[in-house]
Structures are given as C-alpha cells and as structure tokens.
Coordinates of C-alpha atoms in Angstrom, one line a residue:
X29 CA 19.8 10.9 2.2
X30 CA 20.0 8.3 4.9
X31 CA 22.8 5.9 4.1
X32 CA 21.1 2.9 5.5
X33 CA 20.6 0.3 2.8
X34 CA 17.0 -0.2 1.7
X35 CA 17.0 -3.1 -0.7
X36 CA 13.9 -3.1 -2.8
X37 CA 14.8 -6.3 -4.6
X38 CA 17.8 -7.9 -2.9
X39 CA 17.8 -9.7 0.5
X40 CA 21.4 -10.6 1.3
X41 CA 21.3 -13.9 3.2
X42 CA 24.7 -14.9 4.6
X43 CA 23.9 -18.0 6.6
X44 CA 25.3 -21.3 7.8
X45 CA 27.1 -23.8 5.7
X46 CA 25.3 -26.7 7.2
X47 CA 22.0 -28.0 6.0
X48 CA 21.0 -29.3 9.4
X49 CA 19.4 -26.9 11.8
X50 CA 20.8 -28.9 14.7
X51 CA 24.3 -28.7 13.4
X52 CA 24.8 -24.9 13.4
X53 CA 28.2 -25.1 15.2
X54 CA 28.8 -22.7 18.1
X55 CA 26.0 -22.7 20.7
X56 CA 27.5 -20.0 22.8
X57 CA 25.8 -17.1 24.6
X58 CA 25.9 -15.3 21.3
X59 CA 23.0 -17.6 20.1
X60 CA 20.8 -16.9 23.2
X61 CA 18.0 -14.4 22.9
X62 CA 19.5 -11.0 23.1
X63 CA 18.1 -7.5 23.5
X64 CA 20.5 -5.7 21.2
X65 CA 21.1 -2.1 22.2
X66 CA 23.0 -0.6 19.3
X67 CA 24.2 3.0 19.1
X68 CA 22.2 4.8 16.4
X69 CA 24.9 7.4 15.7
X70 CA 28.7 7.8 15.8
X71 CA 30.2 9.8 18.6
X72 CA 30.2 13.5 17.9
X73 CA 33.7 14.9 17.3
X74 CA 35.2 17.9 15.5
X75 CA 35.5 17.2 11.8
X76 CA 38.7 17.5 9.7
X77 CA 37.8 18.4 6.2
X78 CA 39.2 16.2 3.4
X79 CA 40.3 12.6 3.1
X80 CA 39.0 9.7 1.0
X81 CA 36.1 7.6 2.2
X82 CA 36.2 3.9 1.1
X83 CA 32.7 2.3 0.9
X84 CA 31.8 -1.4 0.4
X85 CA 29.2 -2.2 -2.2
X86 CA 28.1 -5.6 -1.1
X87 CA 27.0 -7.4 -4.2
X88 CA 27.2 -11.0 -5.4
X89 CA 26.7 -9.7 -9.0
X90 CA 28.0 -6.6 -10.9
X91 CA 25.9 -3.5 -10.7
X92 CA 24.5 -2.5 -14.1
X93 CA 25.5 1.1 -14.0
X94 CA 22.3 2.9 -14.8
X95 CA 22.8 6.3 -13.1
X96 CA 19.5 8.0 -13.8
X97 CA 16.8 7.7 -11.1
X98 CA 14.0 7.5 -13.5
X99 CA 15.5 4.3 -15.0
X100 CA 17.4 2.7 -12.1
X101 CA 15.4 0.0 -10.3
X102 CA 18.1 -2.2 -8.9
X103 CA 19.4 -1.5 -5.4
X104 CA 23.1 -2.1 -6.4
X105 CA 22.8 0.7 -9.0
X106 CA 21.0 3.0 -6.6
X107 CA 23.6 2.5 -3.9
X108 CA 26.5 2.9 -6.3
X109 CA 25.1 6.3 -7.2
X110 CA 24.3 7.5 -3.7
X111 CA 27.0 10.1 -3.2
X112 CA 25.6 12.2 -6.0
X113 CA 22.0 11.1 -6.3
X114 CA 20.1 13.3 -3.9
X115 CA 16.4 13.5 -3.9
X116 CA 14.4 16.7 -4.0
X117 CA 12.9 16.4 -0.6
X118 CA 14.3 16.0 2.9
X119 CA 12.3 14.3 5.6
X120 CA 11.9 14.2 9.4
X121 CA 12.4 10.9 11.4
X122 CA 8.9 9.9 10.5
X123 CA 9.4 10.2 6.8
X124 CA 7.4 13.4 6.6
X125 CA 8.6 15.9 4.0
X126 CA 10.2 19.0 5.4
X127 CA 11.5 22.3 3.9
X128 CA 15.2 21.3 4.4
X129 CA 15.8 19.7 1.1
X130 CA 16.7 21.0 -2.4
X131 CA 13.0 21.7 -3.0
X132 CA 9.9 22.5 -0.9
X133 CA 6.4 21.2 -1.3
X134 CA 3.0 22.9 -0.8
X135 CA -0.2 20.9 -1.1
X136 CA -3.5 22.7 -1.9
X137 CA -6.4 20.4 -1.1
X138 CA -8.9 22.9 -2.5
X139 CA -7.3 22.9 -5.9
X140 CA -5.9 19.3 -5.8
X141 CA -2.4 20.7 -6.6
X142 CA 1.1 20.4 -5.4
X143 CA 3.6 23.2 -5.8
X144 CA 7.2 22.1 -5.9
X145 CA 9.7 25.0 -5.6
X146 CA 13.4 24.5 -6.1
X147 CA 15.9 26.4 -3.9
X148 CA 17.7 29.1 -5.9
X149 CA 21.2 27.8 -5.6
X150 CA 20.5 24.1 -6.6
X151 CA 22.8 23.3 -9.5
X152 CA 23.9 20.3 -11.5
X153 CA 27.4 19.1 -11.2
X154 CA 28.3 20.9 -14.5
X155 CA 27.2 24.2 -13.0
X156 CA 23.9 24.6 -14.8
X157 CA 20.9 25.5 -12.6
X158 CA 18.3 22.9 -11.8
X159 CA 15.1 24.3 -13.4
X160 CA 11.3 23.7 -13.6
X161 CA 12.0 22.0 -17.0
X162 CA 14.2 19.5 -15.3
X163 CA 11.4 18.6 -12.9
X164 CA 9.0 18.2 -15.8
X165 CA 11.5 16.2 -17.9
X166 CA 11.8 13.6 -15.2
X167 CA 8.0 12.9 -15.5
X168 CA 8.4 12.8 -19.3
X169 CA 11.1 10.1 -19.0
X170 CA 9.0 8.1 -16.5
X171 CA 5.9 8.2 -18.6
X172 CA 7.2 8.1 -22.2
X173 CA 6.1 4.8 -23.7
X174 CA 9.5 4.4 -25.4
X175 CA 11.3 4.3 -22.1
X176 CA 9.5 1.3 -20.5
X177 CA 10.8 2.0 -17.0
X178 CA 9.4 0.0 -14.0
X179 CA 9.5 3.3 -12.1
X180 CA 6.3 4.3 -13.9
X181 CA 3.3 3.1 -11.9
X182 CA -0.4 3.7 -11.9
X183 CA 0.0 5.9 -8.8
X184 CA 1.5 8.5 -11.1
X185 CA -1.7 8.4 -13.2
X186 CA -3.4 10.4 -10.5
X187 CA -1.6 13.3 -12.2
X188 CA -3.9 14.8 -14.8
X189 CA -2.8 13.9 -18.4
X190 CA -0.1 11.4 -17.2
X191 CA -1.9 8.3 -18.6
X192 CA -2.7 10.0 -21.9
X193 CA 1.0 10.9 -22.4
X194 CA 2.0 7.4 -21.4
X195 CA -0.4 5.8 -23.9
X196 CA 0.9 8.1 -26.7
X197 CA -2.4 10.0 -26.9
X198 CA -0.8 13.4 -25.9
X199 CA 2.5 15.1 -26.6
X200 CA 2.6 16.8 -23.2
X201 CA 1.5 16.1 -19.7
X202 CA -1.3 18.5 -19.2
X203 CA -1.3 18.3 -15.4
X204 CA 2.3 19.8 -15.2
X205 CA 2.6 23.6 -15.3
X206 CA 5.7 25.8 -14.9
X207 CA 4.3 29.1 -13.5
X208 CA 7.6 30.9 -14.1
X209 CA 8.5 29.2 -17.3
X210 CA 10.9 26.4 -18.1
X211 CA 13.9 28.2 -16.6
X212 CA 12.0 29.0 -13.4
X213 CA 12.0 27.2 -10.1
X214 CA 8.4 26.1 -9.8
X215 CA 6.4 23.1 -11.0
X216 CA 2.7 23.0 -10.3
X217 CA 1.2 19.5 -10.4
X218 CA -2.5 19.1 -10.9
X219 CA -3.9 15.9 -9.5
X220 CA -7.3 14.2 -9.8
X221 CA -7.2 14.1 -6.0
X222 CA -4.7 14.5 -3.2
X223 CA -3.6 11.5 -1.2
X224 CA -2.6 11.3 2.5
X225 CA 0.7 9.7 1.5
X226 CA 1.7 12.8 -0.4
X227 CA 3.0 14.2 3.0
X228 CA 5.7 11.5 3.0
X229 CA 8.9 11.2 1.0
X230 CA 9.0 8.5 -1.8
X231 CA 5.2 8.2 -1.7
X232 CA 4.9 7.2 -5.4
X233 CA 2.3 9.8 -6.3
X234 CA 4.8 12.4 -7.4
X235 CA 8.5 12.0 -8.2
X236 CA 11.4 12.7 -5.9
X237 CA 14.0 13.6 -8.5
X238 CA 14.9 15.9 -11.4
X239 CA 16.5 15.0 -14.7
X240 CA 19.0 17.3 -16.5
X241 CA 17.0 18.4 -19.6
X242 CA 19.9 20.5 -21.1
X243 CA 22.2 17.5 -20.9
X244 CA 19.8 14.7 -22.1
X245 CA 17.4 16.4 -24.4
X246 CA 19.2 15.2 -27.5
X247 CA 19.2 11.6 -26.4
X248 CA 16.2 9.6 -27.9
X249 CA 14.0 8.2 -25.1
X250 CA 14.5 4.7 -26.3
X251 CA 18.3 5.1 -26.1
X252 CA 18.6 6.6 -22.7
X253 CA 19.2 3.3 -20.9
X254 CA 22.4 2.7 -22.9
X255 CA 23.7 6.2 -23.5
X256 CA 27.1 7.1 -22.1
X257 CA 25.5 10.2 -20.5
X258 CA 23.6 7.9 -18.2
X259 CA 26.1 5.0 -17.9
X260 CA 29.5 6.8 -17.7
X261 CA 29.1 10.6 -17.4
X262 CA 25.9 11.3 -15.5
X263 CA 25.1 14.7 -13.8
X264 CA 23.9 15.0 -10.3
X265 CA 23.0 17.9 -7.9
X266 CA 24.0 16.0 -4.8
X267 CA 27.2 16.5 -2.7
X268 CA 29.5 14.6 -5.1
X269 CA 30.2 14.3 -8.8
X270 CA 31.1 11.1 -10.6
X271 CA 34.7 11.1 -11.7
X272 CA 35.0 7.5 -13.0
X273 CA 33.2 4.2 -13.0
X274 CA 34.5 0.7 -13.7
X275 CA 31.5 -1.0 -15.2
X276 CA 29.8 -3.1 -12.6
X277 CA 32.7 -2.9 -10.1
X278 CA 33.3 0.6 -8.7
X279 CA 32.6 4.3 -8.7
X280 CA 34.9 7.2 -7.8
X281 CA 33.7 10.6 -6.7
X282 CA 34.9 14.0 -5.8
X283 CA 33.2 17.1 -4.4
X284 CA 30.5 18.7 -6.5
X285 CA 31.8 22.3 -6.5
X286 CA 28.3 23.6 -7.1
X287 CA 26.5 21.7 -4.3
X288 CA 23.7 23.9 -3.0
X289 CA 24.5 23.4 0.7
X290 CA 28.2 24.0 0.4
X291 CA 31.2 21.8 0.5
X292 CA 30.8 18.2 1.9
X293 CA 33.4 17.0 4.3
X294 CA 35.0 14.1 2.5
X295 CA 37.2 15.2 -0.4
X296 CA 36.7 11.9 -2.3
X297 CA 34.6 8.7 -2.1
X298 CA 35.7 5.4 -3.5
X299 CA 33.0 2.7 -3.7
X300 CA 33.9 -0.9 -4.8
X301 CA 32.2 -4.3 -5.0
X302 CA 32.8 -7.0 -2.5
X303 CA 31.0 -10.3 -2.3
X304 CA 28.8 -10.9 0.8
X305 CA 30.9 -13.9 1.9
X306 CA 34.0 -11.7 2.0
X307 CA 32.6 -8.8 3.9
X308 CA 33.3 -10.0 7.4
X309 CA 37.0 -10.5 6.7
X310 CA 37.1 -7.1 5.0
X311 CA 35.7 -5.5 8.2
X312 CA 38.2 -7.3 10.4
X313 CA 41.1 -6.1 8.2
X314 CA 39.7 -2.5 8.0
X315 CA 39.6 -2.6 4.2
X316 CA 36.6 -0.2 4.1
X317 CA 35.6 2.9 6.1
X318 CA 31.9 1.9 5.7
X319 CA 30.5 -1.6 5.3
X320 CA 27.2 -3.4 6.0
X321 CA 27.5 -6.2 8.6
X322 CA 26.0 -9.6 7.7
X323 CA 23.9 -10.6 10.7
X324 CA 25.4 -14.0 10.8
X325 CA 28.9 -12.5 11.3
X326 CA 28.1 -9.8 13.9
X327 CA 29.0 -11.9 17.0
X328 CA 32.5 -12.6 15.6
X329 CA 32.9 -8.9 14.6
X330 CA 31.4 -7.0 17.4
X331 CA 34.7 -6.6 19.3
X332 CA 36.8 -5.5 16.3
X333 CA 39.0 -2.5 17.3
X334 CA 38.8 0.7 15.5
X335 CA 35.2 0.1 14.3
X336 CA 31.9 1.6 15.5
X337 CA 28.8 -0.6 14.9
X338 CA 25.6 1.4 14.3
X339 CA 22.4 -0.5 14.1
X340 CA 18.6 -0.5 14.5
X341 CA 15.5 -2.4 13.6
X342 CA 14.3 -1.2 10.2
X343 CA 11.1 -1.5 8.1
X344 CA 13.0 -3.8 5.8
X345 CA 11.6 -7.3 5.6
X346 CA 11.9 -10.5 3.6
X347 CA 8.9 -12.1 2.0
X348 CA 7.7 -15.1 0.1
X349 CA 5.4 -14.5 -2.9
X350 CA 3.2 -17.0 -4.7
X351 CA 2.8 -16.1 -8.3
X352 CA -0.8 -16.4 -9.6
X353 CA -0.7 -14.3 -12.7
X354 CA 1.6 -12.3 -15.0
X355 CA 2.5 -8.7 -15.8
X356 CA 1.0 -7.7 -19.2
X357 CA 3.3 -5.1 -20.7
X358 CA 0.7 -4.1 -23.4
X359 CA -2.1 -3.6 -20.9
X360 CA 0.2 -2.1 -18.3
X361 CA -1.2 -4.2 -15.5
X362 CA -1.2 -7.5 -13.7
X363 CA -3.5 -10.2 -15.0
X364 CA -4.4 -13.1 -12.6
X365 CA -4.6 -16.6 -14.0
X366 CA -7.6 -18.4 -12.5
X367 CA -5.8 -21.7 -13.3
X368 CA -2.5 -20.8 -11.8
X369 CA -0.6 -23.6 -10.0
X370 CA -0.4 -21.5 -6.8
X371 CA -4.0 -20.3 -7.1
X372 CA -5.3 -22.5 -4.3
X373 CA -4.9 -20.7 -0.9
X374 CA -4.6 -24.0 0.9
X375 CA -1.4 -24.8 -1.0
X376 CA 0.0 -21.4 -0.3
X377 CA -0.8 -21.7 3.4
X378 CA 0.5 -25.2 3.7
X379 CA 3.9 -24.1 2.4
X380 CA 3.9 -21.3 5.0
X381 CA 3.1 -23.7 7.8
X382 CA 5.9 -26.0 6.6
X383 CA 8.6 -23.2 6.9
X384 CA 10.7 -23.3 10.1
X385 CA 11.5 -19.6 9.9
X386 CA 11.8 -19.1 13.7
X387 CA 14.4 -21.8 14.0
X388 CA 16.4 -20.3 11.2
X389 CA 16.3 -16.8 12.7
X390 CA 17.2 -18.1 16.2
X391 CA 20.0 -20.4 15.1
X392 CA 21.4 -18.8 12.1
X393 CA 21.0 -15.1 12.7
X394 CA 21.7 -14.7 16.4
X395 CA 18.3 -13.1 16.8
X396 CA 19.2 -10.2 14.5
X397 CA 16.3 -11.4 12.4
X398 CA 12.8 -11.7 13.8
X399 CA 9.4 -12.7 12.6
X400 CA 7.2 -10.0 11.0
X401 CA 3.4 -10.2 11.3
X402 CA 2.3 -7.8 8.6
X403 CA 3.4 -6.4 5.3
X404 CA 2.9 -3.0 7.0
X405 CA 5.9 -3.0 9.5
X406 CA 5.6 -1.9 13.1
X407 CA 7.7 1.1 12.3
X408 CA 4.5 2.7 11.0
X409 CA 3.0 2.6 14.5
X410 CA -0.8 2.2 14.7
X411 CA -1.1 1.7 10.9
X412 CA 0.5 -1.7 11.5
X413 CA -1.9 -4.4 12.7
X414 CA 0.1 -5.9 15.6
X415 CA -2.7 -8.5 16.3
X416 CA -2.2 -10.5 13.2
X417 CA -1.0 -14.0 13.8
X418 CA 2.1 -15.6 12.2
X419 CA 2.1 -18.6 10.0
X420 CA 4.0 -20.6 12.6
X421 CA 5.8 -23.9 11.9
X422 CA 3.1 -26.6 12.0
X423 CA 3.5 -29.6 9.8
X424 CA 0.3 -31.2 11.0
X425 CA -1.7 -28.2 9.9
X426 CA 0.1 -28.1 6.6
X427 CA -0.8 -31.7 5.9
X428 CA -4.4 -31.2 6.9
X429 CA -4.8 -28.3 4.6
X430 CA -3.4 -30.2 1.7
X431 CA -5.5 -33.3 2.4
X432 CA -8.7 -31.3 2.6
X433 CA -7.9 -29.4 -0.6
X434 CA -7.5 -32.7 -2.5
X435 CA -3.7 -32.7 -2.9
X436 CA -3.3 -36.5 -2.5
X437 CA 0.0 -38.3 -2.0
X438 CA 1.3 -40.6 -4.7
X439 CA 4.5 -42.0 -3.3
X440 CA 6.8 -39.3 -1.9
X441 CA 5.0 -36.3 -3.3
X442 CA 1.5 -35.0 -3.7
X443 CA -0.3 -34.5 -7.0
X444 CA -2.7 -31.7 -7.9
X445 CA -6.5 -32.2 -7.2
X446 CA -6.9 -33.0 -10.9
X447 CA -4.4 -35.8 -10.5
X448 CA -1.6 -34.1 -12.5
X449 CA 2.0 -34.0 -11.3
X450 CA 2.8 -31.1 -9.0
X451 CA 6.3 -29.5 -9.2
X452 CA 6.7 -26.0 -7.7
X453 CA 9.5 -23.9 -9.1
X454 CA 11.2 -21.6 -6.6
X455 CA 13.1 -18.4 -7.6
X456 CA 15.8 -17.6 -5.0
X457 CA 18.6 -15.1 -5.3
X458 CA 22.2 -16.3 -5.1
X459 CA 23.5 -14.2 -2.2
X460 CA 26.5 -15.7 -0.6
X461 CA 27.6 -19.3 -0.3
X462 CA 25.0 -20.2 2.3
X463 CA 21.8 -19.1 0.4
X464 CA 21.7 -22.5 -1.2
X465 CA 21.9 -24.2 2.2
X466 CA 19.2 -22.1 3.8
X467 CA 16.7 -22.6 1.0
X468 CA 17.6 -26.3 0.6
X469 CA 16.5 -26.5 4.2
X470 CA 13.1 -25.0 3.3
X471 CA 12.8 -27.4 0.3
X472 CA 13.4 -30.3 2.7
X473 CA 10.6 -28.9 4.9
X474 CA 8.2 -28.8 2.0
X475 CA 9.1 -32.4 1.2
X476 CA 8.0 -33.4 4.7
X477 CA 4.4 -32.4 3.7
X478 CA 4.7 -34.0 0.3
X479 CA 5.4 -31.0 -1.8
X480 CA 8.0 -31.3 -4.6
X481 CA 9.6 -27.8 -4.6
X482 CA 12.7 -27.2 -6.8
X483 CA 15.1 -24.3 -7.4
X484 CA 14.3 -22.8 -10.8
X485 CA 17.3 -23.7 -12.9
X486 CA 18.5 -26.1 -10.2
X487 CA 20.2 -23.5 -8.0
X488 CA 19.8 -20.0 -6.6
X489 CA 19.8 -17.4 -9.4
X490 CA 22.5 -14.8 -10.1
X491 CA 21.0 -11.5 -8.7
X492 CA 20.6 -9.6 -12.0
X493 CA 19.1 -12.8 -13.6
X494 CA 16.7 -13.1 -10.7
X495 CA 15.6 -9.4 -11.0
X496 CA 15.1 -9.7 -14.7
X497 CA 13.1 -12.9 -14.4
X498 CA 10.9 -11.5 -11.6
X499 CA 10.3 -8.2 -13.4
X500 CA 9.4 -9.9 -16.7
X501 CA 7.0 -12.3 -14.9
X502 CA 8.9 -15.4 -16.1
X503 CA 6.1 -18.0 -16.5
X504 CA 8.4 -20.7 -15.1
X505 CA 8.4 -19.0 -11.6
X506 CA 5.8 -20.3 -9.2
X507 CA 7.2 -19.0 -5.9
X508 CA 9.8 -16.4 -5.2
X509 CA 11.6 -14.9 -2.3
X510 CA 12.5 -11.2 -2.0
X511 CA 12.7 -8.2 0.3
X512 CA 11.9 -4.5 0.4
X513 CA 11.8 -1.6 2.8
X514 CA 8.7 0.6 2.6
X515 CA 9.0 4.3 3.5
X516 CA 5.3 4.9 3.6
X517 CA 2.4 2.9 5.1
X518 CA 0.5 3.0 1.8
X519 CA 0.7 -0.4 0.2
X520 CA -0.5 0.7 -3.3
X521 CA 3.0 0.8 -4.8
X522 CA 3.7 -2.8 -4.1
X523 CA 0.3 -4.5 -4.4
X524 CA -1.9 -2.6 -6.9
X525 CA -3.3 -4.1 -10.0
X526 CA -1.3 -1.8 -12.2
X527 CA 1.9 -2.0 -10.1
X528 CA 4.9 -3.8 -11.7
X529 CA 6.2 -4.5 -8.2
X530 CA 3.2 -6.7 -7.4
X531 CA 5.4 -9.7 -7.9
X532 CA 2.7 -12.2 -6.9
X533 CA 0.6 -10.8 -9.8
X534 CA -2.6 -11.2 -7.9
X535 CA -5.7 -9.1 -8.8
X536 CA -8.8 -8.7 -6.8
X537 CA -11.7 -6.2 -6.7
X538 CA -11.6 -6.3 -2.9
X539 CA -7.9 -5.5 -2.9
X540 CA -8.5 -2.6 -5.4
X541 CA -11.3 -1.2 -3.3
X542 CA -9.3 -1.3 -0.1
X543 CA -6.2 0.3 -1.7
X544 CA -8.4 3.0 -3.1
X545 CA -9.9 3.6 0.3
X546 CA -6.5 3.7 2.1
X547 CA -5.3 6.5 -0.2
X548 CA -8.7 8.3 -0.5
X549 CA -9.6 11.8 0.7
X550 CA -11.4 10.1 3.6
X551 CA -8.0 8.8 4.7
X552 CA -6.8 12.3 5.7
X553 CA -8.8 11.2 8.8
X554 CA -6.3 9.1 10.6
X555 CA -8.8 6.8 12.3
X556 CA -10.4 5.9 9.0
X557 CA -7.1 5.2 7.4
X558 CA -6.0 3.0 10.3
X559 CA -9.3 1.1 10.1
X560 CA -8.9 0.5 6.3
X561 CA -5.2 -0.5 6.6
X562 CA -6.0 -3.0 9.3
X563 CA -8.8 -4.4 7.1
X564 CA -6.5 -4.7 4.2
X565 CA -3.7 -6.4 6.2
X566 CA -6.2 -9.0 7.5
X567 CA -7.3 -9.6 3.9
X568 CA -3.6 -10.0 2.8
X569 CA -3.1 -12.5 5.7
X570 CA -6.1 -14.5 4.8
X571 CA -5.3 -14.8 1.1
X572 CA -1.6 -15.3 1.5
X573 CA -0.4 -14.2 -1.9
X574 CA 2.6 -12.5 -0.4
X575 CA 3.6 -13.1 3.2
X576 CA 6.4 -11.4 5.2
X577 CA 9.0 -13.7 6.7
X578 CA 11.5 -11.8 8.8
X579 CA 12.5 -8.3 9.7
X580 CA 16.1 -7.5 10.4
X581 CA 18.5 -5.3 12.3
X582 CA 20.5 -3.1 9.9
X583 CA 24.1 -2.9 11.2
X584 CA 26.8 -0.8 9.7
X585 CA 30.5 -1.0 10.5
X586 CA 32.2 2.4 10.4
X587 CA 35.8 3.4 10.8
X588 CA 36.0 4.9 14.3
X589 CA 37.5 8.1 12.8
X590 CA 34.1 8.8 11.1
X591 CA 31.8 11.2 12.8
X592 CA 28.5 12.8 11.8
X593 CA 26.8 9.5 10.9
X594 CA 23.3 8.7 12.2
X595 CA 20.7 6.0 11.4
X596 CA 17.8 8.5 11.6
X597 CA 15.8 9.0 8.4
X598 CA 16.4 12.8 8.7
X599 CA 20.2 12.4 8.6
X600 CA 22.3 13.1 5.5
X601 CA 25.5 11.0 5.6
X602 CA 27.0 12.3 2.4
X603 CA 26.9 15.9 3.5
X604 CA 27.1 15.7 7.3
X605 CA 29.7 13.0 8.0
X606 CA 33.4 13.3 7.9
X607 CA 36.7 12.2 9.4
X608 CA 37.4 13.4 12.9
X609 CA 40.4 15.6 13.8

C-alpha cells in the first residue's frame, strides 16, 4: 500500500493561535506565494535488513482498535493497522488495478462477472492459506444485517443476491461462486452489470480485502466488533503481524514469516499516538522515523537536519456539508427533509460566500493549502471540471442572497423566512489547539452577514464523538466540516441515496440519474463519462449541498536513513522501504 495518509473522516487542522487574520505573526518570505517542488521519493541507497521503524500516529483522540477491514471506518484505526493490513490488489500510478498484488482480477463484460484469483503463496500471519472462502466471508461480514458496518453500501448491491442476503431474505449470497471450492483460490462474482470504475482499486463495487474464515467463523456476527480476535489478536496477510497493542495508543509489529512476497526490510515497527500540536517538536527532536508534517509548521521544519521531506499535491480535500436530511437505518438510505433548516440553497450559498478561505490558506498554511473547484479533484484529469468557479469571499453577494430569500435581520441576526429564530449548529472536529481559532474566524464571518452560527456543544468535538455524531446523522447537526481522499472519479460512494457517507443527506432524482449514468455501461466510453461527470459536477456546484474548500500538499518527514519510500500510488512502503547501510 501507499503510506500516504488518506483521511476519509479526519482533516487535521493545525493553524494559528490568533483569531485575527491580520495578526498571523511572521510575514516573512515563507508566507509569500511559493511553487513548492518537493521530492516524491527518498534517495535510493543499498538497504540494510533489520532495525525498528518508529511511526507517528497523529491523533487528537485514541484510535478505537478495530482491526478488521470490513468493520474499520475510522482513519486512525486504518492507519494503526497499516503494516499488516494489505489489500488484495495492487495499482499503477493512476489507481488502475494491476497483476502485482496478492490477487488478480479478470472482468468479463459478456457475462458481467469478475474473477478474483489469489496467488498460491498468500497466507495469513498464522500460516494458514488465504482461500476463496476467506474472500466470500468478507462479503458475508459486510452484508450481514447483524454487523451493521458502514462499509456496506448500495454499490455492493450490484452483486447478484447481495441485497437479499443483507435484508435477511437469503442465507447465502447467490452471486458469489467458488469454482475450485472453499479451499480454492478463485472467487467468481456475478454482477447485474459491470462498471467502468471496476478497473480501479477501492472502487466500491467489489471488496479489496479478505477475512480469515477459519479464525473468525465461531464469532457471532453481532459480536465481531468487540471480539478480542478483532481488537487484540487479529490476523493479516500483509508484511507484518501484530505483536501487541495498547488500546487507543500504540501498535507493535514484527515480520510476518509467511508473507507472500518474502521478508520485509524492517524487523519491527512501533506505531504510537502523538497529538497534532506536538508533531512539529517531535520531528525536530527526531522522535519518529516517519511523521506527517502539519502544513502550518513546514517553514519552521524544512531545514531540520537528518530528515527528508517528501511531498505532493493529493486528491485529499476538505469540505463543508449542509445537512438536509437523515440516514434511515431501517430503510438503509438517506431521507431528505423538505423542511430542513439548511434546505434553502440561498442560505447555503450565502455561508459559502461569507467564508474567507483564500485568506486562511494564504496566511495560515503558507500556500500548502489551495482552493479546490470541484468534488472531483484535478488529479483525475479530464474527469474533473476545471471550469467550475469558486464560491469566493463576497459579503455583498451573501447579503443579497439572504435578503432576496427572505432572511430578514432582527437586530444582530437574521430570522428564517417564516419569522422564526435561526441558529445554525456547526459540527467541527477538535484537531489541535488552533481548530477552535480557525472556525471561530468563520463564525465571525457568518455573523457579518447576520447568521447566528454556533459550535455544536459550544466547542469543536472530540474526533471519535464527531465521527459517531456524523455517522448517526445526529439531528442537532446543521452544518459540518470534514475531508476525504477519493481514489476513483466515480462519486457514487460519497453522494448516492443509499450511501452512508453522503453526510449532507441530500436525495434527488437528478442526482440519482446522473450517478447511474456515470457508472453505466455507456460510461466505458470515456467521452460519455467525461460529459456526465461534468454535468454532475455543475449540478453539485449549483445546489451546494457539499462544497469543497481546500486541497492540500501531503508532506511526510522521514529519517534520512530510510530509503525505498515513494509517494507514488503504485509504491508499497511496508515491503519496499528499509534503513540504508
């Protein structure tokens, strides 16, 4: 896997301590517009086998310690399991599936099937072979109604029989066949139709992992989340096996002696939590061999001796979402509320025009954050609509929109068009001491156009609390901030009607139709898919249910003795990297 940190839920903001944009402190050349030209790989040197790698888990809350891919949906859990948790498929630098991973993929458009074939020597960290049953079992965990994992989405219901199994109407998933039996190496998946995204890793239409049936078969589905075999003694088929975990704080790893590609270079890996506000000092003092660099701290860190800084622009971006509905667990879909507080597009757009995002990026982040036009990042080439405008800072336009929509001022703040009081609850993650300051600045900007916006609970939320509130569609949330890093241009996984990650909870026939067209058989024609993706991006811009704010450079600080690290999607840090001789 690529070690770069894709944060589905968490955006770590480590910003200024001052509330005033004009009082940001040092106005040196570091704050001038810069064209950063980072190295994308460490220098190549001969590798000395052995040694212990120390790795910083940058969290402002404990990780929950769920070490099963089918259940883990928090980035801090996913990262803490990374040395062992290897996916089935490798990719090239454009996220296309290759034959270099633990399994290969063969799509048959005539039969609407996908054949997944495991390589013969792929074994779990207890020495047992990974089998076709392990591939099937992963789907059973995902879809079993007793599990209730957010990793189950409607995209998987394109697999024949998946929905019936999920709804308890069938005891097996009829669209999954094992041509050579449960102990074989092949799983044949029957789809209603093939999708263009199936050529990419992590596409959402089939699963990228296996689950150890022999190890977990006796654990009831509704007990998996809490079982010690998941929490304390998990099995993996990646380069390392888990030796020990201190709940929420650290993980310790040694080589998996059965790893299918051979012995990885590091003998041991030690991963431990550190708060985002302490990362910069830890990098200066060489506490870790690997650590993510807060963008706000890079100018002060860039000359640190004994450290290589690897960085690039990524598809990771932050967003603001306006909640207009709820997630209905029984129906398994989002339900939009026609009377939602944030249902008026004029109100959503006014808030966007009131946000001084460019100033924050320029002054606070040393131009290591930058505005993003579309929810389909430019890393996806022509699929991204580069002609979309931004919602640029414009208080006059914000006021005009609100006036025209009937949000009249009564004293300092505006009221709803029906005359009722308007208070907007904002769910923000607590991520370093300056998160409060940055979003207090935005709240002050909203006040300038007469909008009474308040932190839900009076302050930014502890990360795990924020995740739970957003996932459960807490009715008190009106607006939320977040971030994610798509690995495929298909937007279905984040914005579909039956997708739990549609955090704005909007539902629209037009949206459903466009998403269906984007992933249809017709979209194997690239020009058609580009056209429909651009049409959908314009629709998203016009409706402003969820709007991207900023993209970012991802910067990693590495001990200068480490070699074999690359930021390319095709790279595999945990197997390829090591200490130099």
